[in-house]
Amino acid sequence: MMDVPGAGSGREAAWKTMPPEELENQYSPSRWVVRQGPQEALRTYAQTGLQATTRARATRRCQLHVPYGDGDGEKMDIYFPDEQSEALPFFLFFHGGYWQSGSKDESAFMASVLTAKGVAVAIVAYDIAPKGNLDQMVGQVARSVVFVQKRYPCNQGLYLCGHSAGAHLAAMMLLTDWAQLGAAPNLRGFFLLSGVYDLEPLVHTSQNAPLLMTPEDAQRNSPQRQLEAARAQPADPACPVLVIVGQHDSAEFHRQSREFYQALCRGGWTASLEELHDVDHFEIVENLTQEEDALTQIILKTIFRKF
């Protein structure tokens, strides 16, 4: 774990003084890739996810389109190891796409690699904008966690992972009142990849067009702000929260990750902050198709506690 730097007292002033075009630039991840152009990077990301999902569906034992709630969008795909057992660690993945694009049908990047190592993988869908709003999405993700816990009560731990907007949704689970949902999920770890944890800057960018977030919506759904306001204590202080960002993510994504990590440490969570070398906002997930990838190894070591 890294030492806790000073509190981010200049957080608001930093982004509020940016020219609108620079704020837009900072929150446009495809503009920061270095391997190819923005559109090529987005195409490669989508193709990699689709290919990985198609391969996992064809080669792994799986249950597809499993409903975890009553809504049309409340479905998940579950991929299993060859071992016939319910006493498995479960890795739940929430896709990115700025809460307005992406789907479970092209997001099983890690399914083949993790199931080969004995981990069950659930790829969770949620209602993206404009059909869904942030409050609905947060509720859906919470229900998906409760569903897995109740369906597989003998699990060896639930590990929540989200990318970008999905990292935000996973982070909101740190603040969930599970008693109100009638479950105590066996949460053993969080992997938050290139996430946004304070949503207020996004209110002032084009990303907000389909979301229609008000400042109040952003405040209510910002894990950074809610963590600071609630002074919530972790249910299990030993549950690790890994905040991970790519070297080629923008300065604002780095700031968001750093300041959320600081807030976690001040709140008593077992948190760590990791910058992955020579990867951008999209490669951080694309590379999970590879067993030798640095992040894949971090995930496996965390699940199996081989330090």
CSV table of C-alpha atoms in Angstrom, one decimal:
chain,number,residue,atom,x,y,z
A,1,MET,CA,0.0,0.0,0.0
A,2,MET,CA,1.3,3.5,-0.8
A,3,ASP,CA,1.6,6.2,1.8
A,4,VAL,CA,-1.4,8.5,2.0
A,5,PRO,CA,-0.6,11.9,0.4
A,6,GLY,CA,-2.1,15.1,1.6
A,7,ALA,CA,-5.8,15.7,1.2
A,8,GLY,CA,-6.9,17.1,-2.2
A,9,SER,CA,-8.0,20.5,-0.9
A,10,GLY,CA,-7.6,22.0,-4.4
A,11,ARG,CA,-9.8,19.5,-6.1
A,12,GLU,CA,-12.6,21.8,-7.1
A,13,ALA,CA,-10.5,24.8,-8.0
A,14,ALA,CA,-8.3,22.7,-10.4
A,15,TRP,CA,-11.0,21.6,-12.7
A,16,LYS,CA,-13.3,24.6,-12.3
A,17,THR,CA,-10.6,26.9,-13.7
A,18,MET,CA,-10.1,24.8,-16.8
A,19,PRO,CA,-11.3,26.3,-20.1
A,20,PRO,CA,-14.4,24.3,-21.3
A,21,GLU,CA,-12.5,22.8,-24.2
A,22,GLU,CA,-9.7,21.5,-21.8
A,23,LEU,CA,-12.3,20.0,-19.4
A,24,GLU,CA,-13.9,18.2,-22.4
A,25,ASN,CA,-10.5,17.0,-23.5
A,26,GLN,CA,-9.6,15.6,-20.0
A,27,TYR,CA,-12.8,13.6,-19.9
A,28,SER,CA,-12.5,12.2,-23.4
A,29,PRO,CA,-10.4,9.1,-22.9
A,30,SER,CA,-10.0,8.2,-26.5
A,31,ARG,CA,-8.0,11.4,-27.1
A,32,TRP,CA,-5.3,10.2,-24.8
A,33,VAL,CA,-4.3,6.9,-26.5
A,34,VAL,CA,-0.8,6.8,-27.9
A,35,ARG,CA,-0.8,3.6,-29.9
A,36,GLN,CA,-3.3,4.7,-32.6
A,37,GLY,CA,-6.0,7.3,-33.4
A,38,PRO,CA,-9.1,7.7,-31.2
A,39,GLN,CA,-11.6,6.0,-33.5
A,40,GLU,CA,-9.2,3.1,-34.1
A,41,ALA,CA,-8.7,2.7,-30.4
A,42,LEU,CA,-12.5,2.5,-29.8
A,43,ARG,CA,-12.9,0.0,-32.6
A,44,THR,CA,-10.0,-2.2,-31.3
A,45,TYR,CA,-11.5,-2.1,-27.8
A,46,ALA,CA,-15.0,-3.1,-29.0
A,47,GLN,CA,-13.6,-5.9,-31.3
A,48,THR,CA,-11.4,-7.3,-28.5
A,49,GLY,CA,-14.3,-7.4,-26.1
A,50,LEU,CA,-16.6,-9.0,-28.7
A,51,GLN,CA,-14.0,-11.6,-29.7
A,52,ALA,CA,-13.2,-12.5,-26.0
A,53,THR,CA,-17.0,-12.8,-25.2
A,54,THR,CA,-17.7,-15.0,-28.3
A,55,ARG,CA,-14.7,-17.2,-27.4
A,56,ALA,CA,-15.8,-17.5,-23.7
A,57,ARG,CA,-19.4,-18.4,-24.7
A,58,ALA,CA,-18.2,-21.0,-27.1
A,59,THR,CA,-15.6,-22.7,-24.9
A,60,ARG,CA,-16.5,-22.2,-21.2
A,61,ARG,CA,-19.3,-23.6,-19.2
A,62,CYS,CA,-21.8,-20.7,-18.8
A,63,GLN,CA,-25.3,-19.4,-18.1
A,64,LEU,CA,-26.3,-16.5,-20.4
A,65,HIS,CA,-28.8,-13.7,-19.8
A,66,VAL,CA,-29.6,-14.8,-16.3
A,67,PRO,CA,-32.1,-12.3,-14.8
A,68,TYR,CA,-31.1,-10.8,-11.5
A,69,GLY,CA,-34.1,-8.5,-11.3
A,70,ASP,CA,-37.4,-7.8,-13.0
A,71,GLY,CA,-36.2,-5.2,-15.5
A,72,ASP,CA,-35.5,-6.0,-19.1
A,73,GLY,CA,-31.9,-4.8,-18.7
A,74,GLU,CA,-31.3,-6.6,-15.5
A,75,LYS,CA,-29.4,-9.6,-16.8
A,76,MET,CA,-25.9,-11.2,-16.3
A,77,ASP,CA,-23.8,-13.8,-18.0
A,78,ILE,CA,-22.0,-16.2,-15.6
A,79,TYR,CA,-19.0,-18.2,-16.7
A,80,PHE,CA,-17.8,-21.1,-14.6
A,81,PRO,CA,-14.6,-23.1,-14.2
A,82,ASP,CA,-14.5,-26.7,-15.2
A,83,GLU,CA,-14.8,-27.6,-11.6
A,84,GLN,CA,-18.4,-28.5,-10.7
A,85,SER,CA,-18.7,-26.5,-7.4
A,86,GLU,CA,-20.6,-23.5,-6.0
A,87,ALA,CA,-17.8,-22.9,-3.4
A,88,LEU,CA,-15.9,-20.7,-5.8
A,89,PRO,CA,-14.7,-17.1,-5.8
A,90,PHE,CA,-17.0,-14.9,-8.0
A,91,PHE,CA,-15.6,-12.0,-10.0
A,92,LEU,CA,-18.4,-9.5,-11.0
A,93,PHE,CA,-17.5,-7.1,-13.8
A,94,PHE,CA,-19.3,-3.9,-14.6
A,95,HIS,CA,-18.5,-2.5,-18.0
A,96,GLY,CA,-17.7,1.1,-18.9
A,97,GLY,CA,-19.0,3.4,-21.6
A,98,TYR,CA,-19.8,6.6,-19.6
A,99,TRP,CA,-23.1,5.0,-18.4
A,100,GLN,CA,-24.4,5.4,-22.0
A,101,SER,CA,-22.8,2.7,-24.1
A,102,GLY,CA,-21.3,-0.8,-23.8
A,103,SER,CA,-23.0,-4.1,-22.9
A,104,LYS,CA,-22.3,-7.4,-21.2
A,105,ASP,CA,-22.3,-9.0,-24.7
A,106,GLU,CA,-18.9,-7.5,-25.5
A,107,SER,CA,-17.3,-7.3,-22.1
A,108,ALA,CA,-16.2,-10.7,-21.1
A,109,PHE,CA,-12.5,-9.8,-21.6
A,110,MET,CA,-11.3,-11.8,-18.6
A,111,ALA,CA,-13.7,-14.7,-18.5
A,112,SER,CA,-11.6,-17.3,-20.2
A,113,VAL,CA,-8.4,-16.5,-18.3
A,114,LEU,CA,-10.1,-16.3,-14.8
A,115,THR,CA,-12.3,-19.4,-15.2
A,116,ALA,CA,-9.2,-21.4,-16.2
A,117,LYS,CA,-7.8,-20.5,-12.8
A,118,GLY,CA,-10.9,-21.5,-10.9
A,119,VAL,CA,-12.8,-18.2,-10.7
A,120,ALA,CA,-16.4,-17.8,-11.7
A,121,VAL,CA,-17.0,-14.6,-13.7
A,122,ALA,CA,-20.3,-12.7,-13.9
A,123,ILE,CA,-20.6,-10.0,-16.5
A,124,VAL,CA,-23.4,-7.7,-15.4
A,125,ALA,CA,-25.7,-5.6,-17.6
A,126,TYR,CA,-27.5,-2.5,-16.4
A,127,ASP,CA,-29.8,0.0,-18.1
A,128,ILE,CA,-27.6,2.6,-19.7
A,129,ALA,CA,-28.7,6.2,-20.5
A,130,PRO,CA,-31.0,7.5,-21.8
A,131,LYS,CA,-33.2,4.5,-20.6
A,132,GLY,CA,-31.6,4.4,-17.2
A,133,ASN,CA,-30.4,7.1,-14.9
A,134,LEU,CA,-27.5,6.9,-12.4
A,135,ASP,CA,-29.7,6.2,-9.4
A,136,GLN,CA,-31.3,3.3,-11.3
A,137,MET,CA,-27.9,1.9,-12.4
A,138,VAL,CA,-26.5,2.0,-8.8
A,139,GLY,CA,-29.5,0.2,-7.6
A,140,GLN,CA,-29.2,-2.4,-10.4
A,141,VAL,CA,-25.6,-3.1,-9.6
A,142,ALA,CA,-26.4,-3.5,-5.9
A,143,ARG,CA,-29.2,-6.0,-6.8
A,144,SER,CA,-26.8,-7.9,-9.0
A,145,VAL,CA,-24.4,-8.4,-6.0
A,146,VAL,CA,-27.3,-9.5,-3.8
A,147,PHE,CA,-28.4,-11.9,-6.5
A,148,VAL,CA,-25.1,-13.6,-6.8
A,149,GLN,CA,-24.7,-13.9,-3.0
A,150,LYS,CA,-28.1,-15.4,-2.5
A,151,ARG,CA,-27.8,-17.8,-5.5
A,152,TYR,CA,-24.3,-19.0,-4.5
A,153,PRO,CA,-24.3,-18.6,-0.7
A,154,CYS,CA,-21.3,-21.0,-0.4
A,155,ASN,CA,-19.1,-18.7,-2.5
A,156,GLN,CA,-15.5,-18.1,-1.5
A,157,GLY,CA,-15.8,-14.4,-1.9
A,158,LEU,CA,-17.3,-11.8,-4.2
A,159,TYR,CA,-14.8,-9.6,-6.0
A,160,LEU,CA,-16.2,-6.5,-7.7
A,161,CYS,CA,-14.5,-5.0,-10.7
A,162,GLY,CA,-15.5,-2.0,-12.8
A,163,HIS,CA,-14.0,-0.1,-15.7
A,164,SER,CA,-14.4,3.6,-16.1
A,165,ALA,CA,-18.2,4.2,-15.5
A,166,GLY,CA,-18.3,0.7,-14.2
A,167,ALA,CA,-15.6,1.5,-11.7
A,168,HIS,CA,-17.8,4.3,-10.4
A,169,LEU,CA,-20.7,1.9,-10.0
A,170,ALA,CA,-18.5,-0.6,-8.2
A,171,ALA,CA,-17.2,2.1,-5.9
A,172,MET,CA,-20.8,3.1,-5.0
A,173,MET,CA,-21.1,-0.4,-3.5
A,174,LEU,CA,-18.7,0.6,-0.8
A,175,LEU,CA,-21.5,2.9,0.5
A,176,THR,CA,-24.4,0.5,0.1
A,177,ASP,CA,-26.7,-0.4,3.0
A,178,TRP,CA,-26.8,-4.1,2.4
A,179,ALA,CA,-29.2,-4.7,5.4
A,180,GLN,CA,-31.8,-2.7,3.5
A,181,LEU,CA,-31.4,-5.2,0.6
A,182,GLY,CA,-31.7,-8.2,2.9
A,183,ALA,CA,-28.3,-9.6,2.3
A,184,ALA,CA,-24.7,-9.5,3.6
A,185,PRO,CA,-22.6,-10.2,0.5
A,186,ASN,CA,-19.3,-11.9,1.1
A,187,LEU,CA,-17.3,-9.0,-0.4
A,188,ARG,CA,-13.6,-9.8,-0.5
A,189,GLY,CA,-12.1,-7.2,-2.9
A,190,PHE,CA,-12.7,-4.3,-5.3
A,191,PHE,CA,-10.8,-3.6,-8.5
A,192,LEU,CA,-11.6,0.0,-9.7
A,193,LEU,CA,-10.1,0.5,-13.2
A,194,SER,CA,-9.7,4.1,-14.6
A,195,GLY,CA,-12.8,5.3,-12.8
A,196,VAL,CA,-14.5,8.6,-12.1
A,197,TYR,CA,-15.4,9.1,-8.5
A,198,ASP,CA,-16.5,12.8,-8.4
A,199,LEU,CA,-19.1,13.3,-11.1
A,200,GLU,CA,-19.5,17.1,-10.8
A,201,PRO,CA,-16.9,17.9,-13.6
A,202,LEU,CA,-18.9,15.7,-16.0
A,203,VAL,CA,-22.0,17.9,-15.6
A,204,HIS,CA,-20.1,20.5,-17.6
A,205,THR,CA,-19.1,18.2,-20.5
A,206,SER,CA,-20.8,16.7,-23.5
A,207,GLN,CA,-20.8,13.3,-21.8
A,208,ASN,CA,-23.7,14.6,-19.7
A,209,ALA,CA,-26.0,15.1,-22.8
A,210,PRO,CA,-27.7,11.7,-22.5
A,211,LEU,CA,-27.4,11.5,-18.7
A,212,LEU,CA,-29.0,14.9,-17.9
A,213,MET,CA,-27.2,15.0,-14.5
A,214,THR,CA,-27.9,17.9,-12.3
A,215,PRO,CA,-25.3,19.0,-9.7
A,216,GLU,CA,-27.5,17.4,-7.1
A,217,ASP,CA,-27.5,14.1,-9.1
A,218,ALA,CA,-23.7,14.3,-9.3
A,219,GLN,CA,-23.3,14.9,-5.6
A,220,ARG,CA,-25.6,12.0,-4.6
A,221,ASN,CA,-23.9,9.6,-7.0
A,222,SER,CA,-20.3,10.6,-6.3
A,223,PRO,CA,-18.6,8.0,-4.2
A,224,GLN,CA,-15.8,10.5,-3.5
A,225,ARG,CA,-18.3,13.1,-2.0
A,226,GLN,CA,-20.4,10.5,-0.3
A,227,LEU,CA,-17.5,8.8,1.3
A,228,GLU,CA,-16.3,12.2,2.7
A,229,ALA,CA,-19.7,13.2,3.9
A,230,ALA,CA,-20.9,9.9,5.4
A,231,ARG,CA,-17.7,9.1,7.3
A,232,ALA,CA,-18.7,5.5,6.6
A,233,GLN,CA,-16.6,2.8,8.0
A,234,PRO,CA,-15.8,-0.4,6.0
A,235,ALA,CA,-17.8,-3.4,7.0
A,236,ASP,CA,-14.6,-5.4,6.6
A,237,PRO,CA,-11.5,-3.3,7.0
A,238,ALA,CA,-9.4,-6.2,5.6
A,239,CYS,CA,-11.3,-6.1,2.3
A,240,PRO,CA,-8.8,-4.6,-0.2
A,241,VAL,CA,-9.9,-1.8,-2.5
A,242,LEU,CA,-7.4,-1.5,-5.5
A,243,VAL,CA,-7.7,1.8,-7.3
A,244,ILE,CA,-5.9,1.4,-10.7
A,245,VAL,CA,-5.2,3.9,-13.5
A,246,GLY,CA,-3.3,3.6,-16.7
A,247,GLN,CA,-0.2,5.5,-17.4
A,248,HIS,CA,-1.8,7.1,-20.5
A,249,ASP,CA,-5.0,8.1,-18.8
A,250,SER,CA,-5.6,11.8,-18.7
A,251,ALA,CA,-4.4,14.0,-15.8
A,252,GLU,CA,-8.0,14.3,-14.5
A,253,PHE,CA,-8.4,10.5,-14.4
A,254,HIS,CA,-5.2,10.3,-12.5
A,255,ARG,CA,-6.4,13.0,-10.1
A,256,GLN,CA,-9.7,11.3,-9.6
A,257,SER,CA,-8.0,8.0,-8.8
A,258,ARG,CA,-5.5,9.5,-6.5
A,259,GLU,CA,-8.0,11.5,-4.5
A,260,PHE,CA,-10.4,8.6,-4.2
A,261,TYR,CA,-7.6,6.5,-2.9
A,262,GLN,CA,-6.8,9.2,-0.3
A,263,ALA,CA,-10.4,9.3,0.8
A,264,LEU,CA,-10.5,5.5,1.2
A,265,CYS,CA,-7.3,5.6,3.3
A,266,ARG,CA,-8.7,8.3,5.6
A,267,GLY,CA,-11.9,6.3,5.9
A,268,GLY,CA,-10.2,3.2,7.2
A,269,TRP,CA,-10.3,1.0,4.1
A,270,THR,CA,-7.4,-1.2,3.1
A,271,ALA,CA,-6.7,0.7,-0.2
A,272,SER,CA,-3.9,0.7,-2.7
A,273,LEU,CA,-3.2,2.9,-5.7
A,274,GLU,CA,-1.5,1.4,-8.8
A,275,GLU,CA,-0.5,3.1,-12.1
A,276,LEU,CA,-0.2,0.5,-14.8
A,277,HIS,CA,2.8,1.1,-17.0
A,278,ASP,CA,2.4,1.9,-20.7
A,279,VAL,CA,-1.3,1.3,-21.0
A,280,ASP,CA,-4.2,3.6,-21.9
A,281,HIS,CA,-7.8,3.8,-20.7
A,282,PHE,CA,-8.8,0.9,-23.0
A,283,GLU,CA,-5.8,-1.3,-22.9
A,284,ILE,CA,-6.2,-1.6,-19.1
A,285,VAL,CA,-9.2,-3.9,-19.8
A,286,GLU,CA,-8.2,-5.3,-23.2
A,287,ASN,CA,-5.1,-6.8,-21.7
A,288,LEU,CA,-7.2,-8.9,-19.3
A,289,THR,CA,-7.5,-11.4,-22.1
A,290,GLN,CA,-3.9,-12.3,-21.3
A,291,GLU,CA,-2.9,-14.4,-18.4
A,292,GLU,CA,0.6,-12.8,-18.2
A,293,ASP,CA,-0.8,-9.3,-18.1
A,294,ALA,CA,0.2,-7.3,-15.0
A,295,LEU,CA,-3.4,-6.5,-13.9
A,296,THR,CA,-4.5,-10.1,-14.5
A,297,GLN,CA,-1.8,-11.2,-12.1
A,298,ILE,CA,-2.8,-8.6,-9.5
A,299,ILE,CA,-6.4,-9.9,-9.7
A,300,LEU,CA,-5.3,-13.5,-9.3
A,301,LYS,CA,-2.9,-12.8,-6.4
A,302,THR,CA,-5.6,-10.8,-4.6
A,303,ILE,CA,-8.2,-13.5,-5.0
A,304,PHE,CA,-5.9,-16.3,-4.0
A,305,ARG,CA,-3.9,-14.1,-1.6
A,306,LYS,CA,-0.5,-15.3,-3.0
A,307,PHE,CA,1.7,-12.4,-1.9
